[in-house]
């Protein structure tokens, strides 16, 4: 539960292949076994719980602090305050979980599992705000004597007469600092939508809806707070011009007061037609002015988001769904097998987000020189790792060689290159002479894994991302090297260099370059074969010596063996 979730779509965005995910799991188990991974299933479940907790806290806490101010609202201990106490308890547990959870930077997509810098950063920042805002103030209120509750902090601020009994209410006001974690709340919502694979428009709409509802609720509570501080709660002392005078506002229940305030906030912010001839106090006028300005700003923001949404409808996301729908209809019309349909759609889902990889368009836009630098930024480190090119190709020649490669995506079990391009891959089938040589392609693995098979389809080697294979086959024929089958074992991104493109590259340079490359290739092959031969001889010699020694110890003959038997044993060896 605490390891990285291999099935999460968010994990696939950070770690692009199964190999990278396995390396991350190995790194966590080796160096940070007590750390909860930020992309784990436990963290996902905990963030879902915190989304519900924050959503309830942002709605219930201001209502509790500002509307429930009478003694009968606290005594007896109501179910409302038990919910608030449970929310505070979960928030305190969240502080503990934060001390054991790594972080993931969404911009750099780097995962930090070392808890020392994470905890140090947390203690310097949000830790104290989380502690103060997570205090169990309903439980503290329960311990306060009822006669002291009438001396709340807001009553003291109203009369500017401070009493020692108002200190109890200060902690209750501190719980409103949870609103500072609203940004974290939106981040959790965004991660939840990304894990569920929802579209970006849905994610943005959800964040806007949560923001608008929270702001509207807090504006309602602030309107009631202003009434409490400016006019007081005694109906006999309320200003005659106040709107609360004509409806017996202070004699109603807390929920009815909330509905009255929310309605006034709604028609002030949304500019619903109402009677402006009603008498208003100066504080009512100031609030109406502020809410009206905020309403105009909100309308401008929502209108801008609507325009962005309309633009997105004609973006690549819309084209993605349109083309995918057409592709599905075509495959159903052609009655393709279900497995093939699923494989084609999976390939389309992988390739469509990489529409920027249309190198012809990029190449014609940025120019040849800048495109060469772009290609070398991606492919340069792998080209420098090829020992065959080291010292023989200059930096300019490597850039020109990188331009000869082609980017391509292969699905699981796709054949990248086979030794017999005509399909003669089984035993007893003749291979077309020179066919595999002409169609050979060297591979540079960007992500994923590639397996090497012999002509009889026996697995011999597996290559991972950052590795390459096939430089000797670009220069030598079948008399010197073998041409294996290359197969993608998972969704793999490759840069391919064909033999034809490599020959075109060499034809632009003096023949001495080809001669030097061939000589070095033959030299490396000779060294490899010598190393392999010495290793095999050493292994055989060691194993036969051990076998002979063990056989001698088991038999322990009292007399030397006959000459014939010794000769026969030697011949068998």
C-alpha positions as a printed NumPy array, in Angstrom:
array([[  0.   ,   0.   ,   0.   ],
       [  2.889,   2.4  ,   0.683],
       [  4.859,   1.604,  -2.5  ],
       [  4.333,   3.406,  -5.789],
       [  1.046,   2.454,  -7.436],
       [  1.956,   0.784, -10.728],
       [ -1.579,   1.048, -12.167],
       [ -2.116,   4.749, -11.545],
       [ -2.321,   7.097, -14.537],
       [ -0.519,   9.741, -12.464],
       [  2.362,   7.317, -11.901],
       [  2.631,   6.772, -15.653],
       [  3.018,  10.512, -16.136],
       [  5.999,  10.643, -13.778],
       [  7.565,   7.253, -14.625],
       [  7.158,   6.527, -18.325],
       [  7.912,   2.792, -18.335],
       [  7.633,  -0.366, -16.258],
       [ 11.399,  -0.408, -15.844],
       [ 11.424,   3.076, -14.277],
       [  8.612,   2.078, -11.898],
       [ 10.483,  -1.055, -10.817],
       [ 13.617,   1.008, -10.223],
       [ 11.616,   3.414,  -8.062],
       [ 10.245,   0.505,  -6.02 ],
       [ 13.76 ,  -0.895,  -5.61 ],
       [ 15.074,   2.534,  -4.554],
       [ 12.34 ,   2.925,  -1.947],
       [ 12.786,  -0.572,  -0.502],
       [ 16.576,  -0.215,  -0.398],
       [ 17.061,   3.298,   0.958],
       [ 13.696,   4.559,   2.272],
       [ 11.659,   1.56 ,   3.49 ],
       [  9.813,   3.622,   6.163],
       [  8.655,   6.35 ,   3.778],
       [  5.172,   6.462,   2.276],
       [  5.468,   7.088,  -1.459],
       [  3.471,  10.152,  -2.629],
       [  2.129,   8.097,  -5.56 ],
       [  1.128,   5.065,  -3.492],
       [ -2.353,   3.633,  -3.002],
       [ -2.272,   4.523,   0.689],
       [ -1.569,   8.15 ,  -0.148],
       [ -4.366,   8.115,  -2.72 ],
       [ -6.856,   6.782,  -0.153],
       [ -5.66 ,   9.288,   2.43 ],
       [ -6.011,  12.214,   0.007],
       [ -9.578,  11.103,  -0.766],
       [-10.313,  11.173,   2.975],
       [ -8.719,  14.62 ,   3.303],
       [-10.814,  15.945,   0.392],
       [-13.974,  15.024,   2.29 ],
       [-12.503,  16.378,   5.546],
       [-11.48 ,  19.721,   4.063],
       [-14.782,  20.119,   2.213],
       [-16.728,  19.647,   5.445],
       [-14.338,  21.788,   7.507],
       [-14.497,  24.747,   5.11 ],
       [-18.304,  24.699,   5.38 ],
       [-18.888,  23.829,   9.038],
       [-16.15 ,  25.792,  10.824],
       [-17.214,  29.347,   9.802],
       [-20.841,  28.442,  10.5  ],
       [-19.874,  27.203,  13.966],
       [-17.713,  30.218,  14.841],
       [-20.036,  32.932,  13.552],
       [-23.594,  31.591,  13.803],
       [-23.458,  29.324,  16.875],
       [-22.688,  31.9  ,  19.533],
       [-25.439,  31.273,  22.091],
       [-24.981,  29.098,  25.173],
       [-27.721,  26.716,  24.059],
       [-25.766,  26.095,  20.85 ],
       [-22.999,  24.417,  22.894],
       [-24.927,  22.762,  25.709],
       [-25.692,  19.939,  25.466],
       [-22.831,  18.676,  23.28 ],
       [-24.521,  18.322,  19.885],
       [-23.828,  15.944,  16.978],
       [-22.693,  18.978,  14.979],
       [-19.8  ,  19.548,  17.349],
       [-18.946,  15.86 ,  17.414],
       [-18.462,  16.064,  13.64 ],
       [-16.181,  19.064,  14.108],
       [-14.212,  17.14 ,  16.732],
       [-13.795,  14.207,  14.315],
       [-12.557,  16.603,  11.606],
       [ -9.968,  18.061,  13.975],
       [ -8.824,  14.557,  14.888],
       [ -8.359,  13.639,  11.202],
       [ -6.414,  16.87 ,  10.617],
       [ -4.083,  15.989,  13.487],
       [ -3.547,  12.552,  11.956],
       [ -2.746,  14.294,   8.665],
       [  0.106,  16.093,  10.41 ],
       [  1.53 ,  12.736,  11.512],
       [  1.126,  11.255,   8.007],
       [  2.926,  14.273,   6.532],
       [  6.018,  13.387,   8.592],
       [  6.249,   9.994,   6.851],
       [  5.193,  10.869,   3.286],
       [  7.561,  11.874,   0.495],
       [  6.899,  14.676,  -1.963],
       [  6.523,  14.855,  -5.736],
       [  7.213,  18.115,  -7.57 ],
       [  4.616,  18.381, -10.388],
       [  6.827,  20.696, -12.453],
       [ 10.085,  18.742, -12.407],
       [  8.345,  15.386, -11.705],
       [ 11.022,  14.503,  -9.166],
       [ 10.101,  12.336,  -6.18 ],
       [ 11.753,  13.106,  -2.84 ],
       [ 11.716,  10.149,  -0.441],
       [ 14.386,  11.378,   1.977],
       [ 12.282,  12.599,   4.898],
       [ 14.928,  14.805,   6.507],
       [ 14.634,  17.726,   4.065],
       [ 10.879,  17.132,   3.745],
       [ 10.338,  17.361,   7.496],
       [ 12.685,  20.335,   7.805],
       [ 10.758,  22.198,   5.115],
       [  7.423,  21.29 ,   6.722],
       [  8.522,  22.456,  10.182],
       [  9.626,  25.798,   8.75 ],
       [  6.353,  26.363,   6.925],
       [  2.848,  24.938,   7.348],
       [  3.42 ,  22.788,  10.43 ],
       [  2.538,  25.446,  13.007],
       [ -0.524,  26.631,  11.092],
       [ -1.735,  23.026,  10.842],
       [ -1.209,  22.446,  14.557],
       [ -3.005,  25.617,  15.655],
       [ -5.924,  25.156,  13.253],
       [ -6.337,  21.467,  14.149],
       [ -6.816,  21.968,  17.87 ],
       [ -9.963,  20.265,  19.259],
       [-11.808,  23.497,  20.082],
       [-15.243,  21.764,  20.487],
       [-13.736,  19.666,  23.266],
       [-12.213,  22.79 ,  24.826],
       [-15.569,  24.535,  24.652],
       [-17.135,  21.583,  26.435],
       [-14.73 ,  22.063,  29.35 ],
       [-15.537,  25.77 ,  29.707],
       [-18.169,  26.705,  32.349],
       [-21.479,  27.807,  30.778],
       [-21.47 ,  31.183,  32.508],
       [-18.18 ,  32.046,  30.788],
       [-19.509,  31.393,  27.279],
       [-21.42 ,  34.669,  27.296],
       [-18.059,  36.475,  27.375],
       [-16.978,  35.362,  23.915],
       [-14.247,  37.165,  22.023],
       [-16.693,  38.569,  19.496],
       [-18.845,  40.014,  22.28 ],
       [-15.729,  41.606,  23.753],
       [-14.79 ,  43.061,  20.37 ],
       [-18.331,  44.363,  19.952],
       [-18.273,  46.33 ,  23.18 ],
       [-14.503,  46.944,  23.182],
       [-14.539,  45.608,  26.723],
       [-12.217,  42.658,  27.148],
       [-12.872,  40.037,  29.771],
       [-10.613,  37.129,  30.812],
       [-13.387,  34.741,  29.864],
       [-13.094,  35.654,  26.182],
       [ -9.79 ,  33.795,  25.907],
       [-11.624,  30.485,  25.361],
       [-13.094,  31.765,  22.119],
       [ -9.724,  32.716,  20.681],
       [ -8.813,  29.073,  20.033],
       [-12.13 ,  28.595,  18.253],
       [-11.281,  31.473,  15.927],
       [ -7.874,  29.918,  15.242],
       [ -9.621,  26.922,  13.706],
       [-10.609,  29.199,  10.831],
       [ -6.954,  29.156,   9.753],
       [ -7.781,  25.899,   8.01 ],
       [ -8.86 ,  28.04 ,   5.072],
       [ -5.138,  28.571,   4.385],
       [ -5.029,  24.899,   3.306],
       [ -7.545,  25.523,   0.558],
       [ -4.714,  25.35 ,  -2.   ],
       [ -3.83 ,  21.868,  -0.732],
       [ -7.504,  20.947,  -1.044],
       [ -7.488,  21.949,  -4.738],
       [ -4.25 ,  20.007,  -5.317],
       [ -5.842,  16.862,  -3.854],
       [ -8.895,  17.318,  -6.099],
       [ -6.658,  17.699,  -9.146],
       [ -4.704,  14.55 ,  -8.282],
       [ -7.906,  12.606,  -7.74 ],
       [ -9.206,  13.621, -11.161],
       [ -5.869,  12.742, -12.772],
       [ -5.833,   9.309, -11.14 ],
       [ -9.362,   8.717, -12.412],
       [ -8.254,   9.72 , -15.909],
       [-10.678,  12.655, -16.216],
       [-10.203,  15.308, -18.856],
       [ -8.539,  18.615, -18.086],
       [-11.799,  20.519, -18.612],
       [-13.533,  18.446, -15.93 ],
       [-10.642,  19.008, -13.52 ],
       [-10.74 ,  22.768, -14.027],
       [-14.527,  22.928, -13.736],
       [-14.386,  20.978, -10.461],
       [-11.769,  23.358,  -9.017],
       [-13.774,  26.44 , -10.057],
       [-16.993,  25.02 ,  -8.596],
       [-15.318,  24.195,  -5.266],
       [-13.782,  27.689,  -5.11 ],
       [-17.014,  29.528,  -5.897],
       [-19.076,  27.541,  -3.369],
       [-16.498,  28.044,  -0.612],
       [-16.17 ,  31.786,  -1.268],
       [-19.955,  32.208,  -1.327],
       [-20.316,  30.36 ,   1.991],
       [-17.597,  32.405,   3.68 ],
       [-19.085,  35.649,   2.326],
       [-22.406,  34.703,   3.951],
       [-20.708,  34.045,   7.283],
       [-18.738,  37.31 ,   7.073],
       [-21.958,  39.256,   6.454],
       [-23.427,  37.809,   9.651],
       [-20.179,  38.534,  11.53 ],
       [-20.357,  42.201,  10.529],
       [-23.914,  42.376,  11.81 ],
       [-22.851,  40.9  ,  15.155],
       [-19.921,  43.269,  15.59 ],
       [-21.557,  46.489,  14.398],
       [-25.188,  46.202,  15.519],
       [-25.067,  43.564,  18.256],
       [-27.545,  40.782,  18.85 ],
       [-30.037,  42.661,  21.012],
       [-33.151,  43.392,  18.891],
       [-33.919,  46.457,  20.989],
       [-30.582,  48.089,  20.117],
       [-30.599,  47.36 ,  16.36 ],
       [-30.487,  50.382,  14.038],
       [-33.904,  51.287,  12.645],
       [-32.464,  51.519,   9.105],
       [-31.073,  47.964,   9.201],
       [-32.688,  45.277,   7.107],
       [-32.675,  43.017,  10.165],
       [-35.191,  45.252,  11.959],
       [-38.197,  44.498,   9.776],
       [-37.972,  40.694,   9.765],
       [-37.22 ,  39.985,  13.431],
       [-33.863,  38.614,  12.364],
       [-32.317,  38.027,  15.809],
       [-35.299,  36.053,  17.12 ],
       [-34.928,  33.33 ,  14.462],
       [-32.879,  30.14 ,  14.487],
       [-29.273,  30.004,  13.317],
       [-30.156,  28.174,  10.12 ],
       [-32.849,  30.72 ,   9.217],
       [-30.371,  33.531,   9.812],
       [-27.918,  31.763,   7.506],
       [-30.553,  31.502,   4.75 ],
       [-31.369,  35.218,   5.041],
       [-27.695,  36.203,   4.791],
       [-26.99 ,  33.809,   1.936],
       [-29.912,  35.217,  -0.067],
       [-28.637,  38.78 ,   0.365],
       [-25.132,  37.726,  -0.669],
       [-26.532,  35.955,  -3.715],
       [-28.543,  38.839,  -5.09 ],
       [-25.75 ,  41.309,  -4.271],
       [-22.976,  39.319,  -5.962],
       [-25.082,  38.088,  -8.883],
       [-26.849,  41.493,  -9.303],
       [-30.345,  40.067,  -9.17 ],
       [-33.002,  42.773,  -9.485],
       [-34.198,  43.918,  -6.077],
       [-35.607,  47.01 ,  -4.364],
       [-32.827,  49.53 ,  -3.767],
       [-35.214,  51.92 ,  -1.975],
       [-35.022,  49.953,   1.234],
       [-33.324,  51.677,   4.12 ],
       [-29.731,  50.586,   4.662],
       [-27.119,  51.317,   7.276],
       [-23.636,  52.4  ,   6.365],
       [-22.171,  48.972,   7.027],
       [-24.854,  47.438,   4.744],
       [-23.898,  49.887,   1.996],
       [-20.199,  49.114,   2.359],
       [-20.832,  45.363,   2.238],
       [-23.085,  45.699,  -0.802],
       [-20.419,  47.759,  -2.572],
       [-17.682,  45.194,  -1.855],
       [-19.837,  42.243,  -2.866],
       [-20.947,  44.008,  -6.05 ],
       [-17.341,  44.597,  -7.102],
       [-16.482,  40.975,  -6.31 ],
       [-19.506,  39.888,  -8.349],
       [-18.27 ,  41.792, -11.401],
       [-14.789,  40.28 , -10.985],
       [-16.335,  36.827, -10.695],
       [-18.342,  37.333, -13.877],
       [-15.244,  38.45 , -15.775],
       [-13.328,  35.404, -14.531],
       [-16.084,  32.95 , -15.433],
       [-16.497,  34.55 , -18.858],
       [-12.755,  34.206, -19.493],
       [-12.856,  30.56 , -18.447],
       [-15.81 ,  30.02 , -20.78 ],
       [-13.825,  31.426, -23.705],
       [-10.891,  29.164, -22.796],
       [-13.236,  26.198, -22.645],
       [-14.586,  27.027, -26.113],
       [-11.022,  27.24 , -27.434],
       [-10.199,  23.885, -25.926],
       [-13.132,  22.367, -27.797],
       [-11.201,  22.963, -31.013],
       [ -7.821,  21.904, -29.614],
       [ -6.015,  18.592, -29.905],
       [ -8.06 ,  17.17 , -27.02 ],
       [-11.246,  17.535, -29.027],
       [ -9.528,  16.104, -32.098],
       [ -8.27 ,  13.2  , -30.007],
       [-11.785,  12.161, -28.992],
       [-13.164,  12.814, -32.482],
       [-10.523,  10.722, -34.244],
       [-10.75 ,   7.992, -31.618],
       [-14.501,   7.769, -32.161],
       [-14.035,   7.552, -35.934],
       [-11.358,   4.892, -35.49 ],
       [-13.664,   2.825, -33.263],
       [-16.487,   3.076, -35.806],
       [-14.174,   2.012, -38.611],
       [-12.927,  -1.056, -36.72 ],
       [-16.47 ,  -2.088, -35.837],
       [-17.519,  -1.642, -39.456],
       [-14.629,  -3.827, -40.623],
       [-15.495,  -6.369, -37.887],
       [-11.945,  -6.569, -36.62 ],
       [-11.217,  -8.933, -33.706],
       [-11.73 ,  -7.476, -30.256],
       [ -8.091,  -8.037, -29.276],
       [ -6.837,  -6.214, -32.361],
       [ -9.249,  -3.334, -31.755],
       [ -8.018,  -2.972, -28.178],
       [ -4.391,  -2.994, -29.325],
       [ -5.007,  -0.348, -32.01 ],
       [ -6.827,   1.942, -29.547],
       [ -4.04 ,   1.508, -26.999],
       [ -1.467,   2.474, -29.616],
       [ -3.567,   5.499, -30.608],
       [ -3.846,   6.618, -26.957],
       [ -0.056,   6.491, -26.62 ],
       [  0.808,   8.177, -29.899],
       [ -1.767,  10.959, -29.996],
       [ -0.405,  12.962, -27.008],
       [  2.975,  12.95 , -28.79 ],
       [  1.644,  14.864, -31.772],
       [  4.575,  17.224, -31.274],
       [  6.82 ,  14.411, -32.548],
       [  5.893,  15.232, -36.148],
       [  9.514,  16.061, -36.818],
       [  8.876,  17.282, -40.359],
       [  6.764,  20.155, -39.031],
       [  9.183,  20.892, -36.185],
       [ 12.131,  20.68 , -38.541],
       [ 10.676,  23.113, -41.046],
       [  9.726,  25.533, -38.267],
       [ 12.856,  25.748, -36.105],
       [ 15.414,  25.261, -38.879],
       [ 18.077,  22.634, -39.507],
       [ 20.674,  23.848, -37.02 ],
       [ 18.292,  24.331, -34.104],
       [ 16.591,  21.025, -34.884],
       [ 20.003,  19.323, -34.82 ],
       [ 20.632,  20.732, -31.325],
       [ 17.185,  19.562, -30.27 ],
       [ 17.825,  16.04 , -31.535],
       [ 21.286,  15.902, -29.924],
       [ 19.829,  17.01 , -26.577],
       [ 17.75 ,  13.816, -26.593],
       [ 19.949,  11.393, -28.51 ],
       [ 23.436,  12.813, -27.857],
       [ 24.214,  10.951, -24.588],
       [ 23.359,   7.595, -26.188],
       [ 25.45 ,   8.339, -29.29 ],
       [ 28.445,   9.195, -27.127],
       [ 28.093,   5.839, -25.37 ],
       [ 28.675,   3.938, -28.642],
       [ 32.319,   2.811, -28.434],
       [ 32.421,   2.26 , -32.188],
       [ 32.005,   5.999, -32.827],
       [ 34.247,   7.236, -30.02 ],
       [ 37.197,   9.207, -31.388],
       [ 36.244,   8.627, -35.034],
       [ 33.191,  10.886, -35.31 ],
       [ 33.348,  14.552, -34.436],
       [ 30.553,  16.403, -32.661],
       [ 29.284,  17.786, -35.978],
       [ 29.293,  14.322, -37.534],
       [ 27.339,  12.907, -34.567],
       [ 24.777,  15.696, -34.971],
       [ 24.441,  14.828, -38.656],
       [ 24.092,  11.137, -37.763],
       [ 21.396,  11.962, -35.186],
       [ 19.383,  13.653, -37.947],
       [ 19.339,  10.34 , -39.833],
       [ 17.447,   8.559, -37.036],
       [ 13.675,   8.172, -36.877],
       [ 11.486,   8.194, -33.77 ],
       [  8.961,   5.384, -33.472],
       [  6.715,   3.804, -30.83 ],
       [  6.268,   0.016, -30.552],
       [  3.666,  -1.837, -28.544],
       [  4.258,  -4.985, -26.505],
       [  5.377,  -7.975, -28.642],
       [  5.857,  -5.797, -31.749],
       [  8.783,  -6.953, -33.908],
       [ 11.225,  -4.086, -34.417],
       [ 13.683,  -5.892, -36.688],
       [ 13.809,  -9.545, -37.684],
       [ 16.6  , -11.53 , -39.229],
       [ 14.334, -12.721, -42.054],
       [ 12.181,  -9.899, -43.397],
       [ 10.397, -12.264, -45.828],
       [  8.884, -14.228, -42.97 ],
       [ 11.216, -17.266, -43.042],
       [ 11.811, -17.393, -39.338],
       [ 11.234, -21.044, -38.491],
       [ 13.454, -24.065, -38.732],
       [ 13.809, -25.536, -42.181],
       [ 13.089, -22.237, -43.96 ],
       [ 15.815, -20.642, -45.981],
       [ 16.747, -17.035, -45.232],
       [ 16.989, -14.716, -48.239],
       [ 20.681, -13.812, -48.666],
       [ 21.405, -10.197, -47.794],
       [ 17.78 ,  -9.452, -46.918],
       [ 18.379,  -9.059, -43.18 ],
       [ 21.489,  -6.973, -43.858],
       [ 19.666,  -4.462, -46.035],
       [ 16.769,  -4.023, -43.603],
       [ 18.755,  -3.881, -40.377],
       [ 18.067,  -0.982, -37.997],
       [ 20.151,   0.05 , -35.015],
       [ 18.036,   0.918, -31.96 ],
       [ 18.426,   3.601, -29.277],
       [ 15.973,   2.957, -26.425],
       [ 14.342,   6.111, -25.018],
       [ 11.875,   4.28 , -22.768],
       [ 10.732,   0.692, -22.369],
       [ 12.574,  -2.575, -22.928],
       [ 13.655,  -4.565, -25.991],
       [ 14.353,  -8.312, -26.083],
       [ 16.833,  -9.995, -28.452],
       [ 15.98 , -13.391, -29.929],
       [ 17.951, -15.751, -32.129],
       [ 16.626, -16.938, -35.503],
       [ 15.119, -19.893, -33.706],
       [ 13.356, -17.414, -31.361],
       [ 15.352, -18.137, -28.225],
       [ 15.687, -15.16 , -25.864],
       [ 19.308, -14.172, -25.294],
       [ 19.332, -10.581, -23.993],
       [ 17.081,  -7.785, -22.736],
       [ 17.897,  -4.091, -23.171],
       [ 16.457,  -1.253, -21.099],
       [ 16.032,   2.494, -21.588],
       [ 19.214,   4.428, -22.272],
       [ 20.892,   1.458, -24.002],
       [ 21.577,   0.778, -27.676],
       [ 22.205,  -2.215, -29.94 ],
       [ 23.201,  -2.991, -33.52 ],
       [ 26.2  ,  -0.785, -34.369],
       [ 28.271,  -3.73 , -35.66 ],
       [ 25.443,  -4.876, -37.937],
       [ 25.475,  -1.453, -39.626],
       [ 28.967,  -2.111, -41.033],
       [ 29.523,  -5.885, -41.239],
       [ 27.725,  -8.636, -43.116],
       [ 26.451, -12.004, -41.926],
       [ 29.858, -13.623, -42.255],
       [ 31.124, -11.61 , -39.274],
       [ 28.09 , -10.933, -37.072],
       [ 24.663, -12.433, -36.486],
       [ 21.443, -10.527, -37.085],
       [ 19.036, -11.295, -34.219],
       [ 15.328, -10.552, -33.886],
       [ 14.434,  -7.45 , -31.861],
       [ 11.059,  -7.458, -30.085],
       [  9.491,  -4.832, -27.785],
       [  8.526,  -6.405, -24.447],
       [  6.372,  -3.41 , -23.445],
       [  5.334,  -0.049, -24.88 ],
       [  8.695,   1.203, -26.108],
       [  9.938,   4.462, -27.642],
       [ 12.948,   4.108, -29.933],
       [ 15.185,   6.043, -32.259],
       [ 16.   ,   3.845, -35.259],
       [ 19.021,   4.174, -37.533],
       [ 18.67 ,   2.076, -40.686],
       [ 21.613,   0.634, -42.597],
       [ 20.543,   2.551, -45.679],
       [ 20.568,   5.86 , -43.771],
       [ 23.969,   5.023, -42.244],
       [ 25.385,   4.247, -45.688],
       [ 24.052,   7.573, -46.968],
       [ 25.767,   9.297, -44.059],
       [ 29.098,   7.588, -44.771],
       [ 28.894,   8.376, -48.494],
       [ 29.067,  12.079, -47.626],
       [ 32.471,  11.562, -45.971],
       [ 35.844,  10.24 , -47.225],
       [ 36.16 ,   6.437, -47.648],
       [ 38.774,   6.431, -44.896],
       [ 36.01 ,   6.947, -42.306],
       [ 34.216,   3.766, -43.371],
       [ 37.526,   1.886, -43.421],
       [ 38.368,   3.061, -39.897],
       [ 34.917,   2.141, -38.585],
       [ 35.063,  -1.34 , -40.149],
       [ 38.57 ,  -1.925, -38.764],
       [ 37.492,  -0.876, -35.286],
       [ 34.371,  -3.053, -35.492],
       [ 36.442,  -6.105, -36.464],
       [ 38.93 ,  -5.322, -33.702],
       [ 36.172,  -5.086, -31.091],
       [ 34.596,  -8.303, -32.32 ],
       [ 37.95 , -10.062, -32.073],
       [ 38.439,  -8.797, -28.503],
       [ 34.939,  -9.867, -27.532],
       [ 35.459, -13.345, -28.951],
       [ 38.801, -13.686, -27.173],
       [ 37.194, -12.695, -23.892],
       [ 34.323, -15.103, -24.464],
       [ 36.702, -17.935, -25.401],
       [ 38.914, -17.407, -22.359],
       [ 35.857, -17.231, -20.121],
       [ 34.45 , -20.458, -21.539],
       [ 37.8  , -22.286, -21.238],
       [ 38.259, -21.063, -17.696],
       [ 34.737, -22.17 , -16.79 ],
       [ 35.22 , -25.592, -18.339],
       [ 38.599, -26.054, -16.703],
       [ 37.291, -25.05 , -13.291],
       [ 34.171, -27.186, -13.541],
       [ 36.071, -30.28 , -14.753],
       [ 38.679, -29.878, -12.021],
       [ 35.977, -29.653,  -9.381],
       [ 34.134, -32.599, -10.895],
       [ 37.285, -34.748, -10.992],
       [ 38.235, -33.807,  -7.439],
       [ 34.759, -34.57 ,  -6.155],
       [ 34.681, -37.926,  -7.949],
       [ 38.048, -38.851,  -6.491],
       [ 36.901, -38.014,  -2.984],
       [ 33.769, -40.114,  -3.362],
       [ 35.594, -43.206,  -4.645],
       [ 38.767, -42.956,  -2.447],
       [ 40.516, -45.942,  -4.133],
       [ 43.005, -47.876,  -2.06 ],
       [ 45.026, -48.656,  -5.184],
       [ 45.915, -46.526,  -8.216],
       [ 43.398, -46.985, -11.036],
       [ 44.445, -49.07 , -14.006],
       [ 46.137, -47.358, -16.885],
       [ 43.251, -48.092, -19.217],
       [ 40.7  , -46.576, -16.882],
       [ 42.788, -43.442, -16.432],
       [ 43.165, -43.041, -20.195],
       [ 39.441, -43.524, -20.676],
       [ 38.661, -40.884, -18.03 ],
       [ 41.058, -38.479, -19.669],
       [ 39.483, -39.082, -23.065],
       [ 36.026, -38.499, -21.619],
       [ 37.191, -35.191, -20.183]])
